[in-house]
Structures are given as C-alpha cells and as structure tokens.
Amino acid sequence: MESAVTLGWKGLKLKLQQGLDSAGSFYNQLVSTIGEAVGVADGKPFWNGYLGQWQIAVNFAAGCKSVLCDWLIVV
C-alpha cells in the first residue's frame, strides 16, 4: 500500500519550463519545435542538493524518467 503522500502526488501534471534565455539556441529550437513536455508524476519530488533543484520521476509516453522541475501544477 502506498503512503498518502505518494498517492497525493499521483496524477500531477508536470509541466517543464526551463530558462530558454540562458540555454542557447539548440534548446530554444527544441522546445519551440516540441512545445511543452507533459507527463504524469510517479511518486513525490525530491531535492537534488548537487544540482540545487527539485527532481521527480515522470511517466512520459516514451517511458519513465527522472527530470528537473521548475514548477508543478496540480490537476
């Protein structure tokens, strides 16, 4: 049985938006071509002290990946 905290994060729609101004033209073009990356959170976010950012496991159509999060929206 999963904890209430873990269940609370299930169903989060994760939207990633990362600094296009400082990422360079390759990333800018990639995001412009693909649009926003949308997936479903699997678990709860954790703090990555080395990178100084939150990360979360996300189920995308192509599989589950651990990704950096700038912000989350609960749906």
N, CA, C and O atoms as a Maestro MAE file, in Angstrom:
{
 s_m_m2io_version
 :::
 2.0.0
}

f_m_ct {
 s_m_title
 :::
 protein
 m_atom[300] {
  # First column is atom index #
  i_m_mmod_type
  r_m_x_coord
  r_m_y_coord
  r_m_z_coord
  i_m_residue_number
  s_m_chain_name
  s_m_pdb_residue_name
  s_m_pdb_atom_name
  i_m_atomic_number
  :::
  1 25 0.849 -1.187 0.000 1 A "MET " " N  " 7
  2 3 0.000 0.000 0.000 1 A "MET " " CA " 6
  3 2 0.888 1.241 0.000 1 A "MET " " C  " 6
  4 15 1.827 1.340 0.789 1 A "MET " " O  " 8
  5 25 0.594 2.157 -0.862 2 A "GLU " " N  " 7
  6 3 1.379 3.389 -0.952 2 A "GLU " " CA " 6
  7 2 0.944 4.377 0.123 2 A "GLU " " C  " 6
  8 15 -0.203 4.377 0.569 2 A "GLU " " O  " 8
  9 25 1.888 5.215 0.523 3 A "SER " " N  " 7
  10 3 1.590 6.213 1.549 3 A "SER " " CA " 6
  11 2 0.666 7.288 0.993 3 A "SER " " C  " 6
  12 15 0.543 7.454 -0.221 3 A "SER " " O  " 8
  13 25 0.020 8.015 1.898 4 A "ALA " " N  " 7
  14 3 -0.872 9.101 1.496 4 A "ALA " " CA " 6
  15 2 -0.106 10.193 0.754 4 A "ALA " " C  " 6
  16 15 -0.639 10.823 -0.159 4 A "ALA " " O  " 8
  17 25 1.155 10.414 1.156 5 A "VAL " " N  " 7
  18 3 1.970 11.434 0.491 5 A "VAL " " CA " 6
  19 2 2.224 11.042 -0.959 5 A "VAL " " C  " 6
  20 15 2.073 11.861 -1.866 5 A "VAL " " O  " 8
  21 25 2.610 9.787 -1.174 6 A "THR " " N  " 7
  22 3 2.868 9.318 -2.534 6 A "THR " " CA " 6
  23 2 1.602 9.378 -3.372 6 A "THR " " C  " 6
  24 15 1.635 9.825 -4.518 6 A "THR " " O  " 8
  25 25 0.484 8.931 -2.807 7 A "LEU " " N  " 7
  26 3 -0.775 8.972 -3.541 7 A "LEU " " CA " 6
  27 2 -1.182 10.402 -3.870 7 A "LEU " " C  " 6
  28 15 -1.800 10.654 -4.904 7 A "LEU " " O  " 8
  29 25 -0.835 11.339 -2.987 8 A "GLY " " N  " 7
  30 3 -1.166 12.740 -3.228 8 A "GLY " " CA " 6
  31 2 -0.470 13.307 -4.452 8 A "GLY " " C  " 6
  32 15 -0.989 14.210 -5.108 8 A "GLY " " O  " 8
  33 25 0.718 12.769 -4.761 9 A "TRP " " N  " 7
  34 3 1.462 13.270 -5.929 9 A "TRP " " CA " 6
  35 2 1.051 12.572 -7.215 9 A "TRP " " C  " 6
  36 15 1.343 13.069 -8.302 9 A "TRP " " O  " 8
  37 25 0.373 11.420 -7.113 10 A "LYS " " N  " 7
  38 3 -0.087 10.724 -8.320 10 A "LYS " " CA " 6
  39 2 -1.064 11.626 -9.054 10 A "LYS " " C  " 6
  40 15 -1.865 12.315 -8.423 10 A "LYS " " O  " 8
  41 25 -1.008 11.629 -10.317 11 A "GLY " " N  " 7
  42 3 -1.931 12.426 -11.102 11 A "GLY " " CA " 6
  43 2 -1.495 13.865 -11.300 11 A "GLY " " C  " 6
  44 15 -2.203 14.648 -11.933 11 A "GLY " " O  " 8
  45 25 -0.335 14.221 -10.763 12 A "LEU " " N  " 7
  46 3 0.164 15.576 -11.030 12 A "LEU " " CA " 6
  47 2 0.519 15.688 -12.502 12 A "LEU " " C  " 6
  48 15 1.151 14.800 -13.075 12 A "LEU " " O  " 8
  49 25 0.122 16.738 -13.070 13 A "LYS " " N  " 7
  50 3 0.526 17.006 -14.447 13 A "LYS " " CA " 6
  51 2 1.757 17.886 -14.362 13 A "LYS " " C  " 6
  52 15 1.713 19.007 -13.856 13 A "LYS " " O  " 8
  53 25 2.827 17.366 -14.857 14 A "LEU " " N  " 7
  54 3 4.100 18.071 -14.751 14 A "LEU " " CA " 6
  55 2 4.346 18.870 -16.017 14 A "LEU " " C  " 6
  56 15 4.301 18.336 -17.126 14 A "LEU " " O  " 8
  57 25 4.600 20.118 -15.841 15 A "LYS " " N  " 7
  58 3 4.948 20.964 -16.979 15 A "LYS " " CA " 6
  59 2 6.341 21.524 -16.728 15 A "LYS " " C  " 6
  60 15 6.611 22.109 -15.680 15 A "LYS " " O  " 8
  61 25 7.178 21.344 -17.660 16 A "LEU " " N  " 7
  62 3 8.550 21.803 -17.517 16 A "LEU " " CA " 6
  63 2 8.754 23.070 -18.332 16 A "LEU " " C  " 6
  64 15 8.386 23.157 -19.503 16 A "LEU " " O  " 8
  65 25 9.341 24.023 -17.683 17 A "GLN " " N  " 7
  66 3 9.708 25.240 -18.413 17 A "GLN " " CA " 6
  67 2 11.057 25.668 -17.870 17 A "GLN " " C  " 6
  68 15 11.162 26.061 -16.709 17 A "GLN " " O  " 8
  69 25 12.074 25.596 -18.685 18 A "GLN " " N  " 7
  70 3 13.408 25.907 -18.207 18 A "GLN " " CA " 6
  71 2 13.944 27.101 -18.969 18 A "GLN " " C  " 6
  72 15 13.539 27.358 -20.103 18 A "GLN " " O  " 8
  73 25 14.852 27.827 -18.347 19 A "GLY " " N  " 7
  74 3 15.349 29.105 -18.847 19 A "GLY " " CA " 6
  75 2 15.826 29.100 -20.276 19 A "GLY " " C  " 6
  76 15 16.981 28.772 -20.546 19 A "GLY " " O  " 8
  77 25 14.958 29.458 -21.193 20 A "LEU " " N  " 7
  78 3 15.321 29.480 -22.606 20 A "LEU " " CA " 6
  79 2 16.359 30.547 -22.912 20 A "LEU " " C  " 6
  80 15 17.171 30.381 -23.823 20 A "LEU " " O  " 8
  81 25 16.341 31.631 -22.168 21 A "ASP " " N  " 7
  82 3 17.281 32.714 -22.449 21 A "ASP " " CA " 6
  83 2 18.729 32.281 -22.252 21 A "ASP " " C  " 6
  84 15 19.609 32.707 -23.001 21 A "ASP " " O  " 8
  85 25 18.984 31.442 -21.256 22 A "SER " " N  " 7
  86 3 20.358 31.045 -20.964 22 A "SER " " CA " 6
  87 2 20.712 29.666 -21.511 22 A "SER " " C  " 6
  88 15 21.858 29.235 -21.380 22 A "SER " " O  " 8
  89 25 19.766 28.969 -22.113 23 A "ALA " " N  " 7
  90 3 20.018 27.601 -22.559 23 A "ALA " " CA " 6
  91 2 20.641 27.519 -23.945 23 A "ALA " " C  " 6
  92 15 21.148 26.465 -24.331 23 A "ALA " " O  " 8
  93 25 20.614 28.583 -24.679 24 A "GLY " " N  " 7
  94 3 21.221 28.555 -26.007 24 A "GLY " " CA " 6
  95 2 20.211 28.241 -27.096 24 A "GLY " " C  " 6
  96 15 19.074 27.857 -26.821 24 A "GLY " " O  " 8
  97 25 20.644 28.410 -28.330 25 A "SER " " N  " 7
  98 3 19.731 28.280 -29.465 25 A "SER " " CA " 6
  99 2 19.256 26.850 -29.693 25 A "SER " " C  " 6
  100 15 18.135 26.647 -30.160 25 A "SER " " O  " 8
  101 25 20.095 25.837 -29.368 26 A "PHE " " N  " 7
  102 3 19.673 24.452 -29.578 26 A "PHE " " CA " 6
  103 2 18.457 24.122 -28.727 26 A "PHE " " C  " 6
  104 15 17.461 23.603 -29.231 26 A "PHE " " O  " 8
  105 25 18.539 24.426 -27.422 27 A "TYR " " N  " 7
  106 3 17.422 24.126 -26.524 27 A "TYR " " CA " 6
  107 2 16.206 24.968 -26.889 27 A "TYR " " C  " 6
  108 15 15.079 24.474 -26.854 27 A "TYR " " O  " 8
  109 25 16.420 26.220 -27.235 28 A "ASN " " N  " 7
  110 3 15.327 27.106 -27.633 28 A "ASN " " CA " 6
  111 2 14.586 26.532 -28.838 28 A "ASN " " C  " 6
  112 15 13.356 26.517 -28.867 28 A "ASN " " O  " 8
  113 25 15.337 26.062 -29.825 29 A "GLN " " N  " 7
  114 3 14.731 25.477 -31.019 29 A "GLN " " CA " 6
  115 2 14.008 24.181 -30.680 29 A "GLN " " C  " 6
  116 15 12.920 23.924 -31.195 29 A "GLN " " O  " 8
  117 25 14.603 23.363 -29.818 30 A "LEU " " N  " 7
  118 3 13.994 22.094 -29.429 30 A "LEU " " CA " 6
  119 2 12.645 22.317 -28.756 30 A "LEU " " C  " 6
  120 15 11.660 21.671 -29.112 30 A "LEU " " O  " 8
  121 25 12.596 23.227 -27.785 31 A "VAL " " N  " 7
  122 3 11.345 23.493 -27.076 31 A "VAL " " CA " 6
  123 2 10.322 24.123 -28.008 31 A "VAL " " C  " 6
  124 15 9.134 23.813 -27.919 31 A "VAL " " O  " 8
  125 25 10.762 24.997 -28.892 32 A "SER " " N  " 7
  126 3 9.842 25.620 -29.841 32 A "SER " " CA " 6
  127 2 9.238 24.581 -30.776 32 A "SER " " C  " 6
  128 15 8.073 24.689 -31.159 32 A "SER " " O  " 8
  129 25 10.026 23.578 -31.143 33 A "THR " " N  " 7
  130 3 9.551 22.533 -32.044 33 A "THR " " CA " 6
  131 2 8.609 21.572 -31.335 33 A "THR " " C  " 6
  132 15 7.549 21.233 -31.861 33 A "THR " " O  " 8
  133 25 8.995 21.134 -30.148 34 A "ILE " " N  " 7
  134 3 8.229 20.117 -29.421 34 A "ILE " " CA " 6
  135 2 7.077 20.727 -28.637 34 A "ILE " " C  " 6
  136 15 6.032 20.094 -28.485 34 A "ILE " " O  " 8
  137 25 7.249 21.939 -28.139 35 A "GLY " " N  " 7
  138 3 6.244 22.536 -27.265 35 A "GLY " " CA " 6
  139 2 6.547 22.168 -25.831 35 A "GLY " " C  " 6
  140 15 7.712 21.983 -25.479 35 A "GLY " " O  " 8
  141 25 5.541 22.058 -25.003 36 A "GLU " " N  " 7
  142 3 5.771 21.736 -23.598 36 A "GLU " " CA " 6
  143 2 5.791 20.225 -23.414 36 A "GLU " " C  " 6
  144 15 5.065 19.500 -24.094 36 A "GLU " " O  " 8
  145 25 6.609 19.764 -22.511 37 A "ALA " " N  " 7
  146 3 6.680 18.346 -22.194 37 A "ALA " " CA " 6
  147 2 5.683 18.063 -21.080 37 A "ALA " " C  " 6
  148 15 5.755 18.679 -20.017 37 A "ALA " " O  " 8
  149 25 4.755 17.141 -21.308 38 A "VAL " " N  " 7
  150 3 3.727 16.833 -20.319 38 A "VAL " " CA " 6
  151 2 3.806 15.355 -19.981 38 A "VAL " " C  " 6
  152 15 3.857 14.507 -20.873 38 A "VAL " " O  " 8
  153 25 3.817 15.052 -18.698 39 A "GLY " " N  " 7
  154 3 3.827 13.681 -18.229 39 A "GLY " " CA " 6
  155 2 3.057 13.587 -16.928 39 A "GLY " " C  " 6
  156 15 2.507 14.580 -16.452 39 A "GLY " " O  " 8
  157 25 3.015 12.384 -16.345 40 A "VAL " " N  " 7
  158 3 2.328 12.161 -15.077 40 A "VAL " " CA " 6
  159 2 3.368 11.793 -14.033 40 A "VAL " " C  " 6
  160 15 4.160 10.870 -14.226 40 A "VAL " " O  " 8
  161 25 3.360 12.523 -12.927 41 A "ALA " " N  " 7
  162 3 4.326 12.288 -11.854 41 A "ALA " " CA " 6
  163 2 4.117 10.909 -11.253 41 A "ALA " " C  " 6
  164 15 2.981 10.468 -11.080 41 A "ALA " " O  " 8
  165 25 5.213 10.226 -10.935 42 A "ASP " " N  " 7
  166 3 5.166 8.903 -10.323 42 A "ASP " " CA " 6
  167 2 5.959 8.967 -9.028 42 A "ASP " " C  " 6
  168 15 7.165 8.718 -9.033 42 A "ASP " " O  " 8
  169 25 5.316 9.292 -7.935 43 A "GLY " " N  " 7
  170 3 5.992 9.451 -6.652 43 A "GLY " " CA " 6
  171 2 5.989 10.902 -6.236 43 A "GLY " " C  " 6
  172 15 5.203 11.704 -6.742 43 A "GLY " " O  " 8
  173 25 6.868 11.237 -5.313 44 A "LYS " " N  " 7
  174 3 6.926 12.620 -4.841 44 A "LYS " " CA " 6
  175 2 8.260 13.245 -5.228 44 A "LYS " " C  " 6
  176 15 9.246 12.529 -5.404 44 A "LYS " " O  " 8
  177 25 8.308 14.569 -5.363 45 A "PRO " " N  " 7
  178 3 9.562 15.238 -5.721 45 A "PRO " " CA " 6
  179 2 10.618 15.079 -4.630 45 A "PRO " " C  " 6
  180 15 10.286 14.945 -3.453 45 A "PRO " " O  " 8
  181 25 11.873 15.094 -5.023 46 A "PHE " " N  " 7
  182 3 12.973 15.055 -4.057 46 A "PHE " " CA " 6
  183 2 13.979 16.133 -4.426 46 A "PHE " " C  " 6
  184 15 14.140 16.477 -5.597 46 A "PHE " " O  " 8
  185 25 14.652 16.658 -3.411 47 A "TRP " " N  " 7
  186 3 15.630 17.727 -3.598 47 A "TRP " " CA " 6
  187 2 16.961 17.131 -4.005 47 A "TRP " " C  " 6
  188 15 17.481 16.256 -3.312 47 A "TRP " " O  " 8
  189 25 17.524 17.584 -5.114 48 A "ASN " " N  " 7
  190 3 18.849 17.179 -5.560 48 A "ASN " " CA " 6
  191 2 19.811 18.284 -5.130 48 A "ASN " " C  " 6
  192 15 19.917 19.316 -5.793 48 A "ASN " " O  " 8
  193 25 20.505 18.063 -4.025 49 A "GLY " " N  " 7
  194 3 21.403 19.065 -3.474 49 A "GLY " " CA " 6
  195 2 22.564 19.404 -4.390 49 A "GLY " " C  " 6
  196 15 23.035 20.542 -4.399 49 A "GLY " " O  " 8
  197 25 23.029 18.432 -5.159 50 A "TYR " " N  " 7
  198 3 24.150 18.662 -6.070 50 A "TYR " " CA " 6
  199 2 23.769 19.666 -7.162 50 A "TYR " " C  " 6
  200 15 24.533 20.582 -7.466 50 A "TYR " " O  " 8
  201 25 22.586 19.486 -7.744 51 A "LEU " " N  " 7
  202 3 22.125 20.386 -8.800 51 A "LEU " " CA " 6
  203 2 21.389 21.598 -8.246 51 A "LEU " " C  " 6
  204 15 21.204 22.592 -8.949 51 A "LEU " " O  " 8
  205 25 20.967 21.517 -6.977 52 A "GLY " " N  " 7
  206 3 20.229 22.623 -6.374 52 A "GLY " " CA " 6
  207 2 18.838 22.802 -6.956 52 A "GLY " " C  " 6
  208 15 18.340 23.924 -7.052 52 A "GLY " " O  " 8
  209 25 18.202 21.686 -7.350 53 A "GLN " " N  " 7
  210 3 16.860 21.733 -7.925 53 A "GLN " " CA " 6
  211 2 16.067 20.514 -7.493 53 A "GLN " " C  " 6
  212 15 16.632 19.497 -7.091 53 A "GLN " " O  " 8
  213 25 14.741 20.632 -7.581 54 A "TRP " " N  " 7
  214 3 13.857 19.504 -7.334 54 A "TRP " " CA " 6
  215 2 13.872 18.581 -8.538 54 A "TRP " " C  " 6
  216 15 14.020 19.026 -9.676 54 A "TRP " " O  " 8
  217 25 13.715 17.280 -8.273 55 A "GLN " " N  " 7
  218 3 13.565 16.292 -9.331 55 A "GLN " " CA " 6
  219 2 12.377 15.418 -8.994 55 A "GLN " " C  " 6
  220 15 11.987 15.304 -7.831 55 A "GLN " " O  " 8
  221 25 11.799 14.798 -10.018 56 A "ILE " " N  " 7
  222 3 10.676 13.887 -9.822 56 A "ILE " " CA " 6
  223 2 10.691 12.862 -10.950 56 A "ILE " " C  " 6
  224 15 11.091 13.166 -12.074 56 A "ILE " " O  " 8
  225 25 10.253 11.644 -10.637 57 A "ALA " " N  " 7
  226 3 10.098 10.624 -11.671 57 A "ALA " " CA " 6
  227 2 8.801 10.916 -12.413 57 A "ALA " " C  " 6
  228 15 7.759 11.127 -11.792 57 A "ALA " " O  " 8
  229 25 8.864 10.929 -13.736 58 A "VAL " " N  " 7
  230 3 7.701 11.275 -14.550 58 A "VAL " " CA " 6
  231 2 7.503 10.214 -15.623 58 A "VAL " " C  " 6
  232 15 8.453 9.801 -16.289 58 A "VAL " " O  " 8
  233 25 6.261 9.781 -15.780 59 A "ASN " " N  " 7
  234 3 5.908 8.842 -16.843 59 A "ASN " " CA " 6
  235 2 5.520 9.619 -18.090 59 A "ASN " " C  " 6
  236 15 4.476 10.270 -18.134 59 A "ASN " " O  " 8
  237 25 6.377 9.540 -19.103 60 A "PHE " " N  " 7
  238 3 6.086 10.116 -20.406 60 A "PHE " " CA " 6
  239 2 5.649 8.984 -21.327 60 A "PHE " " C  " 6
  240 15 5.740 7.816 -20.950 60 A "PHE " " O  " 8
  241 25 5.186 9.302 -22.506 61 A "ALA " " N  " 7
  242 3 4.760 8.285 -23.464 61 A "ALA " " CA " 6
  243 2 5.906 7.331 -23.803 61 A "ALA " " C  " 6
  244 15 5.668 6.152 -24.068 61 A "ALA " " O  " 8
  245 25 7.144 7.829 -23.797 62 A "ALA " " N  " 7
  246 3 8.306 7.019 -24.163 62 A "ALA " " CA " 6
  247 2 8.932 6.300 -22.970 62 A "ALA " " C  " 6
  248 15 9.927 5.597 -23.143 62 A "ALA " " O  " 8
  249 25 8.383 6.455 -21.765 63 A "GLY " " N  " 7
  250 3 8.930 5.789 -20.591 63 A "GLY " " CA " 6
  251 2 9.066 6.732 -19.418 63 A "GLY " " C  " 6
  252 15 8.779 7.924 -19.524 63 A "GLY " " O  " 8
  253 25 9.512 6.183 -18.284 64 A "CYS " " N  " 7
  254 3 9.646 6.960 -17.048 64 A "CYS " " CA " 6
  255 2 11.058 7.522 -16.947 64 A "CYS " " C  " 6
  256 15 12.036 6.808 -17.172 64 A "CYS " " O  " 8
  257 25 11.160 8.801 -16.609 65 A "LYS " " N  " 7
  258 3 12.457 9.455 -16.474 65 A "LYS " " CA " 6
  259 2 12.453 10.333 -15.243 65 A "LYS " " C  " 6
  260 15 11.404 10.832 -14.833 65 A "LYS " " O  " 8
  261 25 13.613 10.524 -14.656 66 A "SER " " N  " 7
  262 3 13.768 11.481 -13.566 66 A "SER " " CA " 6
  263 2 14.146 12.809 -14.194 66 A "SER " " C  " 6
  264 15 15.145 12.908 -14.907 66 A "SER " " O  " 8
  265 25 13.343 13.829 -13.927 67 A "VAL " " N  " 7
  266 3 13.547 15.115 -14.582 67 A "VAL " " CA " 6
  267 2 13.619 16.240 -13.561 67 A "VAL " " C  " 6
  268 15 13.094 16.124 -12.454 67 A "VAL " " O  " 8
  269 25 14.276 17.329 -13.946 68 A "LEU " " N  " 7
  270 3 14.323 18.526 -13.120 68 A "LEU " " CA " 6
  271 2 12.998 19.260 -13.232 68 A "LEU " " C  " 6
  272 15 12.376 19.267 -14.294 68 A "LEU " " O  " 8
  273 25 12.571 19.868 -12.154 69 A "CYS " " N  " 7
  274 3 11.290 20.565 -12.125 69 A "CYS " " CA " 6
  275 2 11.511 22.030 -11.807 69 A "CYS " " C  " 6
  276 15 12.134 22.360 -10.798 69 A "CYS " " O  " 8
  277 25 11.013 22.903 -12.650 70 A "ASP " " N  " 7
  278 3 10.974 24.324 -12.322 70 A "ASP " " CA " 6
  279 2 9.692 24.647 -11.584 70 A "ASP " " C  " 6
  280 15 9.691 25.461 -10.660 70 A "ASP " " O  " 8
  281 25 8.596 24.014 -11.988 71 A "TRP " " N  " 7
  282 3 7.335 24.224 -11.304 71 A "TRP " " CA " 6
  283 2 6.386 23.077 -11.617 71 A "TRP " " C  " 6
  284 15 6.535 22.396 -12.632 71 A "TRP " " O  " 8
  285 25 5.409 22.866 -10.742 72 A "LEU " " N  " 7
  286 3 4.413 21.805 -10.891 72 A "LEU " " CA " 6
  287 2 3.028 22.421 -10.817 72 A "LEU " " C  " 6
  288 15 2.830 23.446 -10.165 72 A "LEU " " O  " 8
  289 25 2.072 21.796 -11.487 73 A "ILE " " N  " 7
  290 3 0.680 22.210 -11.395 73 A "ILE " " CA " 6
  291 2 -0.139 20.994 -10.986 73 A "ILE " " C  " 6
  292 15 -0.022 19.932 -11.598 73 A "ILE " " O  " 8
  293 25 -0.959 21.138 -9.964 74 A "VAL " " N  " 7
  294 3 -1.848 20.065 -9.536 74 A "VAL " " CA " 6
  295 2 -3.112 20.137 -10.372 74 A "VAL " " C  " 6
  296 15 -3.710 21.203 -10.517 74 A "VAL " " O  " 8
  297 25 -3.521 18.986 -10.930 75 A "VAL " " N  " 7
  298 3 -4.757 18.959 -11.724 75 A "VAL " " CA " 6
  299 2 -5.704 17.930 -11.157 75 A "VAL " " C  " 6
  300 15 -6.804 17.749 -11.680 75 A "VAL " " O  " 8
  :::
 }
 m_bond[299] {
  # First column is bond index #
  i_m_from
  i_m_to
  i_m_order
  :::
  1 1 2 1
  2 2 3 1
  3 3 4 2
  4 3 5 1
  5 5 6 1
  6 6 7 1
  7 7 8 2
  8 7 9 1
  9 9 10 1
  10 10 11 1
  11 11 12 2
  12 11 13 1
  13 13 14 1
  14 14 15 1
  15 15 16 2
  16 15 17 1
  17 17 18 1
  18 18 19 1
  19 19 20 2
  20 19 21 1
  21 21 22 1
  22 22 23 1
  23 23 24 2
  24 23 25 1
  25 25 26 1
  26 26 27 1
  27 27 28 2
  28 27 29 1
  29 29 30 1
  30 30 31 1
  31 31 32 2
  32 31 33 1
  33 33 34 1
  34 34 35 1
  35 35 36 2
  36 35 37 1
  37 37 38 1
  38 38 39 1
  39 39 40 2
  40 39 41 1
  41 41 42 1
  42 42 43 1
  43 43 44 2
  44 43 45 1
  45 45 46 1
  46 46 47 1
  47 47 48 2
  48 47 49 1
  49 49 50 1
  50 50 51 1
  51 51 52 2
  52 51 53 1
  53 53 54 1
  54 54 55 1
  55 55 56 2
  56 55 57 1
  57 57 58 1
  58 58 59 1
  59 59 60 2
  60 59 61 1
  61 61 62 1
  62 62 63 1
  63 63 64 2
  64 63 65 1
  65 65 66 1
  66 66 67 1
  67 67 68 2
  68 67 69 1
  69 69 70 1
  70 70 71 1
  71 71 72 2
  72 71 73 1
  73 73 74 1
  74 74 75 1
  75 75 76 2
  76 75 77 1
  77 77 78 1
  78 78 79 1
  79 79 80 2
  80 79 81 1
  81 81 82 1
  82 82 83 1
  83 83 84 2
  84 83 85 1
  85 85 86 1
  86 86 87 1
  87 87 88 2
  88 87 89 1
  89 89 90 1
  90 90 91 1
  91 91 92 2
  92 91 93 1
  93 93 94 1
  94 94 95 1
  95 95 96 2
  96 95 97 1
  97 97 98 1
  98 98 99 1
  99 99 100 2
  100 99 101 1
  101 101 102 1
  102 102 103 1
  103 103 104 2
  104 103 105 1
  105 105 106 1
  106 106 107 1
  107 107 108 2
  108 107 109 1
  109 109 110 1
  110 110 111 1
  111 111 112 2
  112 111 113 1
  113 113 114 1
  114 114 115 1
  115 115 116 2
  116 115 117 1
  117 117 118 1
  118 118 119 1
  119 119 120 2
  120 119 121 1
  121 121 122 1
  122 122 123 1
  123 123 124 2
  124 123 125 1
  125 125 126 1
  126 126 127 1
  127 127 128 2
  128 127 129 1
  129 129 130 1
  130 130 131 1
  131 131 132 2
  132 131 133 1
  133 133 134 1
  134 134 135 1
  135 135 136 2
  136 135 137 1
  137 137 138 1
  138 138 139 1
  139 139 140 2
  140 139 141 1
  141 141 142 1
  142 142 143 1
  143 143 144 2
  144 143 145 1
  145 145 146 1
  146 146 147 1
  147 147 148 2
  148 147 149 1
  149 149 150 1
  150 150 151 1
  151 151 152 2
  152 151 153 1
  153 153 154 1
  154 154 155 1
  155 155 156 2
  156 155 157 1
  157 157 158 1
  158 158 159 1
  159 159 160 2
  160 159 161 1
  161 161 162 1
  162 162 163 1
  163 163 164 2
  164 163 165 1
  165 165 166 1
  166 166 167 1
  167 167 168 2
  168 167 169 1
  169 169 170 1
  170 170 171 1
  171 171 172 2
  172 171 173 1
  173 173 174 1
  174 174 175 1
  175 175 176 2
  176 175 177 1
  177 177 178 1
  178 178 179 1
  179 179 180 2
  180 179 181 1
  181 181 182 1
  182 182 183 1
  183 183 184 2
  184 183 185 1
  185 185 186 1
  186 186 187 1
  187 187 188 2
  188 187 189 1
  189 189 190 1
  190 190 191 1
  191 191 192 2
  192 191 193 1
  193 193 194 1
  194 194 195 1
  195 195 196 2
  196 195 197 1
  197 197 198 1
  198 198 199 1
  199 199 200 2
  200 199 201 1
  201 201 202 1
  202 202 203 1
  203 203 204 2
  204 203 205 1
  205 205 206 1
  206 206 207 1
  207 207 208 2
  208 207 209 1
  209 209 210 1
  210 210 211 1
  211 211 212 2
  212 211 213 1
  213 213 214 1
  214 214 215 1
  215 215 216 2
  216 215 217 1
  217 217 218 1
  218 218 219 1
  219 219 220 2
  220 219 221 1
  221 221 222 1
  222 222 223 1
  223 223 224 2
  224 223 225 1
  225 225 226 1
  226 226 227 1
  227 227 228 2
  228 227 229 1
  229 229 230 1
  230 230 231 1
  231 231 232 2
  232 231 233 1
  233 233 234 1
  234 234 235 1
  235 235 236 2
  236 235 237 1
  237 237 238 1
  238 238 239 1
  239 239 240 2
  240 239 241 1
  241 241 242 1
  242 242 243 1
  243 243 244 2
  244 243 245 1
  245 245 246 1
  246 246 247 1
  247 247 248 2
  248 247 249 1
  249 249 250 1
  250 250 251 1
  251 251 252 2
  252 251 253 1
  253 253 254 1
  254 254 255 1
  255 255 256 2
  256 255 257 1
  257 257 258 1
  258 258 259 1
  259 259 260 2
  260 259 261 1
  261 261 262 1
  262 262 263 1
  263 263 264 2
  264 263 265 1
  265 265 266 1
  266 266 267 1
  267 267 268 2
  268 267 269 1
  269 269 270 1
  270 270 271 1
  271 271 272 2
  272 271 273 1
  273 273 274 1
  274 274 275 1
  275 275 276 2
  276 275 277 1
  277 277 278 1
  278 278 279 1
  279 279 280 2
  280 279 281 1
  281 281 282 1
  282 282 283 1
  283 283 284 2
  284 283 285 1
  285 285 286 1
  286 286 287 1
  287 287 288 2
  288 287 289 1
  289 289 290 1
  290 290 291 1
  291 291 292 2
  292 291 293 1
  293 293 294 1
  294 294 295 1
  295 295 296 2
  296 295 297 1
  297 297 298 1
  298 298 299 1
  299 299 300 2
  :::
 }
}
